Amino acid sequence: MRAAVRFLNERAEFCLQMAEYTHAPHPDISAQWHAASRQALDRAYKLRDLVEQDWLTPESSAEPPIAARAHGKAG
């Protein structure tokens, strides 16, 4: 997941660089690069939020896990 967030951040930076590079000769293309940068950042934030959410952790049942029973270890 961290690699995906890093990729999206790098894409956002690349898009910003392209927006700056194309600004003077092609302002309309520059605006598209800015939009692409915002999109990448938005997706990075959503992915980060997903990863950082609280995850359900069900309580263990009264019966020990199969591996513990196989080794003679009870709860």
PDB file of C-alpha atoms in Angstrom:
ATOM      1  CA  MET A   1       0.000   0.000   0.000  1.00  0.00           C
ATOM      2  CA  ARG A   2       2.818   2.374   0.799  1.00  0.00           C
ATOM      3  CA  ALA A   3       4.240   1.800  -2.668  1.00  0.00           C
ATOM      4  CA  ALA A   4       0.908   2.763  -4.209  1.00  0.00           C
ATOM      5  CA  VAL A   5       0.724   5.964  -2.148  1.00  0.00           C
ATOM      6  CA  ARG A   6       4.323   6.770  -3.078  1.00  0.00           C
ATOM      7  CA  PHE A   7       3.523   6.157  -6.766  1.00  0.00           C
ATOM      8  CA  LEU A   8       0.524   8.494  -6.615  1.00  0.00           C
ATOM      9  CA  ASN A   9       2.569  11.203  -4.888  1.00  0.00           C
ATOM     10  CA  GLU A  10       5.292  10.866  -7.517  1.00  0.00           C
ATOM     11  CA  ARG A  11       2.689  11.052 -10.278  1.00  0.00           C
ATOM     12  CA  ALA A  12       1.247  14.213  -8.738  1.00  0.00           C
ATOM     13  CA  GLU A  13       4.717  15.788  -8.648  1.00  0.00           C
ATOM     14  CA  PHE A  14       5.420  14.754 -12.248  1.00  0.00           C
ATOM     15  CA  CYS A  15       2.106  16.245 -13.372  1.00  0.00           C
ATOM     16  CA  LEU A  16       2.938  19.517 -11.606  1.00  0.00           C
ATOM     17  CA  GLN A  17       6.310  19.645 -13.342  1.00  0.00           C
ATOM     18  CA  MET A  18       4.622  19.040 -16.695  1.00  0.00           C
ATOM     19  CA  ALA A  19       2.073  21.772 -15.916  1.00  0.00           C
ATOM     20  CA  GLU A  20       4.877  24.252 -15.246  1.00  0.00           C
ATOM     21  CA  TYR A  21       6.763  23.171 -18.362  1.00  0.00           C
ATOM     22  CA  THR A  22       3.749  23.597 -20.659  1.00  0.00           C
ATOM     23  CA  HIS A  23       2.258  26.705 -19.014  1.00  0.00           C
ATOM     24  CA  ALA A  24       3.671  29.411 -21.272  1.00  0.00           C
ATOM     25  CA  PRO A  25       3.258  27.781 -24.674  1.00  0.00           C
ATOM     26  CA  HIS A  26       0.062  25.828 -23.915  1.00  0.00           C
ATOM     27  CA  PRO A  27      -1.997  27.073 -20.952  1.00  0.00           C
ATOM     28  CA  ASP A  28      -4.891  24.717 -21.759  1.00  0.00           C
ATOM     29  CA  ILE A  29      -2.616  21.672 -21.627  1.00  0.00           C
ATOM     30  CA  SER A  30      -1.054  23.019 -18.444  1.00  0.00           C
ATOM     31  CA  ALA A  31      -4.515  23.124 -16.861  1.00  0.00           C
ATOM     32  CA  GLN A  32      -5.010  19.468 -17.774  1.00  0.00           C
ATOM     33  CA  TRP A  33      -1.711  18.568 -16.112  1.00  0.00           C
ATOM     34  CA  HIS A  34      -2.793  20.466 -12.986  1.00  0.00           C
ATOM     35  CA  ALA A  35      -6.062  18.512 -12.978  1.00  0.00           C
ATOM     36  CA  ALA A  36      -4.122  15.246 -13.315  1.00  0.00           C
ATOM     37  CA  SER A  37      -1.949  16.251 -10.359  1.00  0.00           C
ATOM     38  CA  ARG A  38      -5.003  17.008  -8.214  1.00  0.00           C
ATOM     39  CA  GLN A  39      -6.528  13.678  -9.233  1.00  0.00           C
ATOM     40  CA  ALA A  40      -3.393  11.758  -8.203  1.00  0.00           C
ATOM     41  CA  LEU A  41      -3.282  13.534  -4.834  1.00  0.00           C
ATOM     42  CA  ASP A  42      -6.982  12.903  -4.274  1.00  0.00           C
ATOM     43  CA  ARG A  43      -6.493   9.202  -4.926  1.00  0.00           C
ATOM     44  CA  ALA A  44      -3.449   9.107  -2.646  1.00  0.00           C
ATOM     45  CA  TYR A  45      -5.484  10.686   0.177  1.00  0.00           C
ATOM     46  CA  LYS A  46      -8.323   8.203  -0.341  1.00  0.00           C
ATOM     47  CA  LEU A  47      -5.922   5.274  -0.304  1.00  0.00           C
ATOM     48  CA  ARG A  48      -4.201   6.586   2.821  1.00  0.00           C
ATOM     49  CA  ASP A  49      -7.603   7.014   4.512  1.00  0.00           C
ATOM     50  CA  LEU A  50      -8.548   3.441   3.608  1.00  0.00           C
ATOM     51  CA  VAL A  51      -5.331   2.035   5.040  1.00  0.00           C
ATOM     52  CA  GLU A  52      -5.538   4.085   8.243  1.00  0.00           C
ATOM     53  CA  GLN A  53      -9.156   3.186   9.048  1.00  0.00           C
ATOM     54  CA  ASP A  54      -9.924   1.102  12.080  1.00  0.00           C
ATOM     55  CA  TRP A  55     -10.260  -2.544  11.121  1.00  0.00           C
ATOM     56  CA  LEU A  56     -12.655  -4.973  12.741  1.00  0.00           C
ATOM     57  CA  THR A  57     -10.921  -7.372  15.082  1.00  0.00           C
ATOM     58  CA  PRO A  58     -13.382 -10.031  16.207  1.00  0.00           C
ATOM     59  CA  GLU A  59     -12.854 -11.540  19.621  1.00  0.00           C
ATOM     60  CA  SER A  60     -11.484 -15.046  19.617  1.00  0.00           C
ATOM     61  CA  SER A  61     -13.959 -17.840  20.247  1.00  0.00           C
ATOM     62  CA  ALA A  62     -13.923 -20.035  23.345  1.00  0.00           C
ATOM     63  CA  GLU A  63     -12.352 -22.842  21.322  1.00  0.00           C
ATOM     64  CA  PRO A  64      -8.593 -22.507  20.689  1.00  0.00           C
ATOM     65  CA  PRO A  65      -7.319 -22.208  17.121  1.00  0.00           C
ATOM     66  CA  ILE A  66      -6.657 -25.422  15.224  1.00  0.00           C
ATOM     67  CA  ALA A  67      -2.869 -25.010  15.437  1.00  0.00           C
ATOM     68  CA  ALA A  68      -3.017 -24.698  19.224  1.00  0.00           C
ATOM     69  CA  ARG A  69      -5.192 -27.829  19.552  1.00  0.00           C
ATOM     70  CA  ALA A  70      -2.774 -29.786  17.368  1.00  0.00           C
ATOM     71  CA  HIS A  71       0.105 -28.957  19.734  1.00  0.00           C
ATOM     72  CA  GLY A  72      -1.906 -29.756  22.854  1.00  0.00           C
ATOM     73  CA  LYS A  73      -2.197 -26.098  23.915  1.00  0.00           C
ATOM     74  CA  ALA A  74      -5.613 -25.055  25.140  1.00  0.00           C
ATOM     75  CA  GLY A  75      -6.821 -21.436  25.493  1.00  0.00           C
TER      76      GLY A  75
END
